[in-house]
PDB file of C-alpha atoms in Angstrom:
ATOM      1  CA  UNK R   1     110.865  78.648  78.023  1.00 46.00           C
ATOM      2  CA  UNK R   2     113.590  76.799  79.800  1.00 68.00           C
ATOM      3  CA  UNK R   3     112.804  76.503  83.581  1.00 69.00           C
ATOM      4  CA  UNK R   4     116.466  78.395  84.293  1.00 70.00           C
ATOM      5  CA  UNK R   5     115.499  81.109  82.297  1.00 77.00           C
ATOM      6  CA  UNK R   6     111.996  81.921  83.569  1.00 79.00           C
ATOM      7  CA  UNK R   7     114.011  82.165  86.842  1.00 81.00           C
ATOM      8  CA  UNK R   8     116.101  84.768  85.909  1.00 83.00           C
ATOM      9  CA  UNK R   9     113.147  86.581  84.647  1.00 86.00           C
ATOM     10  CA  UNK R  10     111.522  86.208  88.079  1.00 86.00           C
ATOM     11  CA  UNK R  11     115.120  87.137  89.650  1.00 86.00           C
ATOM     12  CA  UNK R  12     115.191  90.384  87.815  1.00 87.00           C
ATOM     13  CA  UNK R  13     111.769  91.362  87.505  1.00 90.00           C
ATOM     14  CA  UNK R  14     112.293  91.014  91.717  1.00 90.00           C
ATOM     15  CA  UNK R  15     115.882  92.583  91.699  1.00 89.00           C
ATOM     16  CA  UNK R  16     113.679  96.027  89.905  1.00 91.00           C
ATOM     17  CA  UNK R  17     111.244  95.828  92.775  1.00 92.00           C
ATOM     18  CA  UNK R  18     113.545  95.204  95.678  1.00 91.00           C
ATOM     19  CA  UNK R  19     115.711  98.334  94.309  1.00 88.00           C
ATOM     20  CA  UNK R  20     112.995 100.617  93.484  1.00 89.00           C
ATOM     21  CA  UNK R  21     111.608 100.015  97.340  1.00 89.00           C
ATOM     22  CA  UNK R  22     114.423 100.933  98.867  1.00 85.00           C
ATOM     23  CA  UNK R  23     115.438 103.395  96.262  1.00 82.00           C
ATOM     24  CA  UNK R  24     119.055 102.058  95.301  1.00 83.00           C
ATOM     25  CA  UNK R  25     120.781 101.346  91.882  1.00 82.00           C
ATOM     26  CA  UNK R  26     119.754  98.221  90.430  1.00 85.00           C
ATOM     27  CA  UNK R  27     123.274  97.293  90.236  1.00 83.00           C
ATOM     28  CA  UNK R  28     123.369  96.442  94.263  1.00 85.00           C
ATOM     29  CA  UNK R  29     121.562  93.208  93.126  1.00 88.00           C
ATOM     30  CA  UNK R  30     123.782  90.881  91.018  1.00 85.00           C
ATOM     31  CA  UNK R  31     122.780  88.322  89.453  1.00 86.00           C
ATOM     32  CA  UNK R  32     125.456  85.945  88.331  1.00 83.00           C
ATOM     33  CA  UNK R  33     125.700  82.432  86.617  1.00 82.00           C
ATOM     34  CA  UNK R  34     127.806  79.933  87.676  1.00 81.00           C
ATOM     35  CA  UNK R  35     129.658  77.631  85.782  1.00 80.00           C
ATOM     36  CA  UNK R  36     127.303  74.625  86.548  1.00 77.00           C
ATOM     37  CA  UNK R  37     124.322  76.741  85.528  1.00 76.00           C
ATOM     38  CA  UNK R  38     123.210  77.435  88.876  1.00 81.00           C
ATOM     39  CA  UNK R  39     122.328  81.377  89.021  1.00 85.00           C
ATOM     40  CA  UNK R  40     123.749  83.111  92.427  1.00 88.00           C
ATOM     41  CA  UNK R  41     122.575  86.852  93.225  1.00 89.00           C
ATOM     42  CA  UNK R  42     124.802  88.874  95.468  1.00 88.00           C
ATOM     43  CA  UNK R  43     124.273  92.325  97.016  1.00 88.00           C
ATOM     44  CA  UNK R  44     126.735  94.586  96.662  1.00 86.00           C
ATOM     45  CA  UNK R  45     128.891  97.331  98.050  1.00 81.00           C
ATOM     46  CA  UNK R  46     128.274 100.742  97.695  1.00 72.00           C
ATOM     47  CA  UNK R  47     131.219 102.102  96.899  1.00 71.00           C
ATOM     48  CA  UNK R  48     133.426  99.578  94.988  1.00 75.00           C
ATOM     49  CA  UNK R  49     130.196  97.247  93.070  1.00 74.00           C
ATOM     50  CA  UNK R  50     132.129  94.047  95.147  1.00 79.00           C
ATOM     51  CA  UNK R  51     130.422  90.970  95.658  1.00 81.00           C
ATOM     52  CA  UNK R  52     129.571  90.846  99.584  1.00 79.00           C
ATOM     53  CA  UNK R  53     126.824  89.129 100.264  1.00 80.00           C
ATOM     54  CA  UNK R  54     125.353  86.137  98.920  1.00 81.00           C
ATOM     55  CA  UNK R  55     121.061  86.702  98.753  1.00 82.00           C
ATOM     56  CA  UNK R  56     120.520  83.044  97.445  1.00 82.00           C
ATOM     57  CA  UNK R  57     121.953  80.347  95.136  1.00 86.00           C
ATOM     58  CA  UNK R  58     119.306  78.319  93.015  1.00 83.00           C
ATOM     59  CA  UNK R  59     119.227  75.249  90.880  1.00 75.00           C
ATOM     60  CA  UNK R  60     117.380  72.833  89.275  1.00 69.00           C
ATOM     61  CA  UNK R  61     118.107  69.866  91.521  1.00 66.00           C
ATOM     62  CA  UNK R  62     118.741  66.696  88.630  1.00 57.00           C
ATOM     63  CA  UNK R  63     119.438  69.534  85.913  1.00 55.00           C
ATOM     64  CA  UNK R  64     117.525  67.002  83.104  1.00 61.00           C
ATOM     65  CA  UNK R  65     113.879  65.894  83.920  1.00 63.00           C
ATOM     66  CA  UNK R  66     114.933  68.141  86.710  1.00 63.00           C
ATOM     67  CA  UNK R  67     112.237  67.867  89.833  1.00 77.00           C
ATOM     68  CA  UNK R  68     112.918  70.976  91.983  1.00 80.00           C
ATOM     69  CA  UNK R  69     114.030  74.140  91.943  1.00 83.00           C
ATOM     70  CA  UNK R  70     116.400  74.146  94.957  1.00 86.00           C
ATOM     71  CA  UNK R  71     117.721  77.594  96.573  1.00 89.00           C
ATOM     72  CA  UNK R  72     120.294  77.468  99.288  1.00 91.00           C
ATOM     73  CA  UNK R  73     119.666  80.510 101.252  1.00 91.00           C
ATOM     74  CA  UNK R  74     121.161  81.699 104.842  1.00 90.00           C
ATOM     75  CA  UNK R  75     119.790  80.384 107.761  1.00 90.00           C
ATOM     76  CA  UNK R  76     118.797  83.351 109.153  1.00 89.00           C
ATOM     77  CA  UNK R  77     117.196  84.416 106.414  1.00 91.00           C
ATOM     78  CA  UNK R  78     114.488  81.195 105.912  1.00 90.00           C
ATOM     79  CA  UNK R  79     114.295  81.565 109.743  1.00 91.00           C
ATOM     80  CA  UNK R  80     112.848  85.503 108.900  1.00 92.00           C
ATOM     81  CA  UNK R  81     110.484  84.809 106.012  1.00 92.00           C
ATOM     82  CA  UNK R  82     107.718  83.031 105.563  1.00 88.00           C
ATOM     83  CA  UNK R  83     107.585  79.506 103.045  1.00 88.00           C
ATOM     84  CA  UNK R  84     105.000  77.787 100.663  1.00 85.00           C
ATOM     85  CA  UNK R  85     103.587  74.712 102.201  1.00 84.00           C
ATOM     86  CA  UNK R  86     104.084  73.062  99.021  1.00 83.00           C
ATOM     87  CA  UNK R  87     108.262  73.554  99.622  1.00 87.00           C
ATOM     88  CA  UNK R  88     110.670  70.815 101.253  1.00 86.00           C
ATOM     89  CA  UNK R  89     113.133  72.454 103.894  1.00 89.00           C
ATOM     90  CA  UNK R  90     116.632  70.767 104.351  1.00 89.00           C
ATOM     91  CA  UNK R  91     119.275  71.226 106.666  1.00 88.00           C
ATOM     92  CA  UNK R  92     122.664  69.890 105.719  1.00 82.00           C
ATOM     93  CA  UNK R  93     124.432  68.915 108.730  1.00 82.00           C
ATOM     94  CA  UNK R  94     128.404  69.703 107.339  1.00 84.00           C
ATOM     95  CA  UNK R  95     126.933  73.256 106.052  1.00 84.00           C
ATOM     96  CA  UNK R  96     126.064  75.262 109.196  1.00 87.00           C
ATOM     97  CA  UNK R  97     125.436  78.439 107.500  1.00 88.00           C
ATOM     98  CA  UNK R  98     122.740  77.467 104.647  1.00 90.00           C
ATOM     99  CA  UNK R  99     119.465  75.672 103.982  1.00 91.00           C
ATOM    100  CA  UNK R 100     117.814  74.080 100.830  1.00 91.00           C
ATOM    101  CA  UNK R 101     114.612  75.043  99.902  1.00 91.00           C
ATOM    102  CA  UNK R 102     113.366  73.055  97.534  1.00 88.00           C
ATOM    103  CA  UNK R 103     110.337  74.091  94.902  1.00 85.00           C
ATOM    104  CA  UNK R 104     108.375  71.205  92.449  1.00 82.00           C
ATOM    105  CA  UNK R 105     109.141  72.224  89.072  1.00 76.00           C
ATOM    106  CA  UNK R 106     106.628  73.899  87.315  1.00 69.00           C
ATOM    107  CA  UNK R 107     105.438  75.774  90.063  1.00 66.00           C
ATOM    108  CA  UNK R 108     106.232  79.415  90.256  1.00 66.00           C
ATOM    109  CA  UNK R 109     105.464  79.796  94.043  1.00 73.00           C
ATOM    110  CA  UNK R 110     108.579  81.223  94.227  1.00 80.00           C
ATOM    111  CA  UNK R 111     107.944  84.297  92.987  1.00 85.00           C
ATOM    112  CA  UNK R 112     107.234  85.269  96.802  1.00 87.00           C
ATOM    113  CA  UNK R 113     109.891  83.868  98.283  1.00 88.00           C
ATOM    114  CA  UNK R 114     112.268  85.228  95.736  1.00 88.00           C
ATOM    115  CA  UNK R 115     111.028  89.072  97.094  1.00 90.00           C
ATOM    116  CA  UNK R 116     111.281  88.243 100.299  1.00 91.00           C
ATOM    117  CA  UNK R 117     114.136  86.766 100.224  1.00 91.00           C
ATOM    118  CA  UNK R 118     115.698  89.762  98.467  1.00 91.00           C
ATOM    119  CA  UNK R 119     113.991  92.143 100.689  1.00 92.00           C
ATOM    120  CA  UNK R 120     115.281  90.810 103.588  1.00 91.00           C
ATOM    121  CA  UNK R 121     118.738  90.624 102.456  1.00 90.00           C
ATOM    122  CA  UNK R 122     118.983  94.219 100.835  1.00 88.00           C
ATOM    123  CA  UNK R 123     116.819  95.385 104.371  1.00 87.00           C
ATOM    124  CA  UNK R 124     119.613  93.475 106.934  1.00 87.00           C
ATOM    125  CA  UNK R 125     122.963  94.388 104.323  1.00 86.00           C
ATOM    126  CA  UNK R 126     125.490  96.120 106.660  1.00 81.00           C
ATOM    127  CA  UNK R 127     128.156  97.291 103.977  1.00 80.00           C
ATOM    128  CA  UNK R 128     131.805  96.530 105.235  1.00 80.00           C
ATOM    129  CA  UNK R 129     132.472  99.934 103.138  1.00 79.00           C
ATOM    130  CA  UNK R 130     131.533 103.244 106.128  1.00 83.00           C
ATOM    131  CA  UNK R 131     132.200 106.638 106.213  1.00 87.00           C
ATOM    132  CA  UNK R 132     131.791 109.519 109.268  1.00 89.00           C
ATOM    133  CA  UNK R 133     128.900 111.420 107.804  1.00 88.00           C
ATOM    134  CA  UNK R 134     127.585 113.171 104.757  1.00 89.00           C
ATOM    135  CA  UNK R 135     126.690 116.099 103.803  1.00 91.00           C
ATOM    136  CA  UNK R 136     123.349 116.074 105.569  1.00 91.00           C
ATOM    137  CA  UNK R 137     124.678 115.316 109.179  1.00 91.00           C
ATOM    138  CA  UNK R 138     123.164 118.687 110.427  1.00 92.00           C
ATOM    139  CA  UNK R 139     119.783 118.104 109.095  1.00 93.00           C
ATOM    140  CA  UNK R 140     120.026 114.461 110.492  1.00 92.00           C
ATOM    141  CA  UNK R 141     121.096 115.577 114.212  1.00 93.00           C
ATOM    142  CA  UNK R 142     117.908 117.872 113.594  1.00 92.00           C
ATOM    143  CA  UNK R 143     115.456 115.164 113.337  1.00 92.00           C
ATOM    144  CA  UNK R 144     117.680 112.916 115.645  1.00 91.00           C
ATOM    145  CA  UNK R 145     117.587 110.419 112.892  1.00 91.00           C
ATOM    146  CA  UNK R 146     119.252 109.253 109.379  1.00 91.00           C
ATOM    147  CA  UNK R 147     117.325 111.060 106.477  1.00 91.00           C
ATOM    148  CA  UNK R 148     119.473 109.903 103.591  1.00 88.00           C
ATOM    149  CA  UNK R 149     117.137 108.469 101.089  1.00 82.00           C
ATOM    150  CA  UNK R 150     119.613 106.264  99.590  1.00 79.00           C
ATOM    151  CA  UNK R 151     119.669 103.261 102.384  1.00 77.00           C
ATOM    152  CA  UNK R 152     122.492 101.745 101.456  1.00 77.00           C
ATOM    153  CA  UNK R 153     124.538 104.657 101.692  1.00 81.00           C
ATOM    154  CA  UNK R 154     123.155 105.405 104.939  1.00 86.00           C
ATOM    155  CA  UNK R 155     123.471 102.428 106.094  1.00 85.00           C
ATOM    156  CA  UNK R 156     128.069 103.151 105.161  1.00 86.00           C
ATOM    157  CA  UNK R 157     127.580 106.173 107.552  1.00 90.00           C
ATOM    158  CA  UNK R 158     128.655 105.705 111.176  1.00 90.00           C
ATOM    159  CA  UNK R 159     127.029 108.978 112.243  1.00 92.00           C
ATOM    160  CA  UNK R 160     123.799 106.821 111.765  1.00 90.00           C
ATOM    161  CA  UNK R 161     124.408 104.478 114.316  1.00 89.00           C
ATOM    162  CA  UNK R 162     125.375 107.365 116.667  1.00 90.00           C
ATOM    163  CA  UNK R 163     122.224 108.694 115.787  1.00 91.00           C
ATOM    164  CA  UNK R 164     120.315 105.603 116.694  1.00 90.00           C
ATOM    165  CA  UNK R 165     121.607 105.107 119.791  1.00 90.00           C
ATOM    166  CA  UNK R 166     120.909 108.798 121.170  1.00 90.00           C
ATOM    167  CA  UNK R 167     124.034 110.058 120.358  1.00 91.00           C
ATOM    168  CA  UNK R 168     123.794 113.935 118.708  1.00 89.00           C
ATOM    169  CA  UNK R 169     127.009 115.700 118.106  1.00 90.00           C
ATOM    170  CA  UNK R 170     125.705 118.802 116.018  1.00 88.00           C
ATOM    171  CA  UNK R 171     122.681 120.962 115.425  1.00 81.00           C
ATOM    172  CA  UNK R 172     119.975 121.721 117.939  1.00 82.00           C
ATOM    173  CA  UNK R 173     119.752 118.627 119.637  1.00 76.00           C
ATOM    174  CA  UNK R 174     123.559 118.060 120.396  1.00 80.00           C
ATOM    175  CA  UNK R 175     124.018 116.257 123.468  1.00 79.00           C
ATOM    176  CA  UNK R 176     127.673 115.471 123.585  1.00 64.00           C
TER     177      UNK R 176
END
């Protein structure tokens, strides 16, 4: 099997996970392929499917006889998970927002990194997409607490926030 494609196996098979944990559609996690081959996964927004944030780019670094399998990923993001010892780490000095992470071929350590890398991403998404409250904004000033199940929904609602700061408005803990 060619080396891109048993990456996007991992990518999916990961995307399924990712989505089932934090029970949203497996459409929030896009995979998409570039023109120069390189596969890019974005999460989504809720409400309109939009490309908003970019999870990870990968690549096979010297695409024939290829070496590594390089992913740029967000700074913040290597900076929160853990990496392989076997993996090279490069900053680029003219790109202040992304690292390389660069995996020998052949190796499929990165079927770790690929989770938590998606895990993180989906777990810190803030969707530029909000709303006041849904339909369970009694029940959530109740238990002084978001109980959506959906997370990326509740993470749209500004009521949440409210909530998470102290802030009750209804039910039997109001407090402003």
């Amino acid at each position: 099997m060619d080396e891109i494609e048993n990456i996007i196996e991992i990518v999916s098979a990961m995307s399924d996970k990712i989505a089932d944990k934090y029970n949203i559609s497996k459409d929030f996690i896009l995979p998409f392929i570039n023109n120069d081959k390189s596969l890019s996964v974005w999460i989504t927004e809720l409400t309109t499917g939009k490309k908003t944030k970019l999870a990870f780019k990968v690549f096979l670094k010297g695409k024939k006889g290829a070496k590594y399998v390089s992913f740029v990923v967000r700074k913040p993001t290597v900076k929160n998970i853990s990496l392989p010892e076997n993996v090279s780490l490069k900053y680029i000095d003219s790109d202040i927002a992304n690292a390389i992470v660069n995996f020998p071929i052949g190796e499929n350590d990165f079927v770790t990194f690929v989770h938590d890398i998606l895990d993180y991403s989906v777990n810190t998404f803030e969707p530029s997409d909000k709303f006041g409250c849904c339909s369970k904004y009694i029940e959530c000033s109740n238990a002084k607490r978001c109980l959506h199940e959906n997370l990326f929904y509740a993470k749209a609602c500004f009521y949440r926030k409210n909530l998470e700061s102290g802030k009750i408005f209804y039910g039997e803990n109001k407090n402003i």
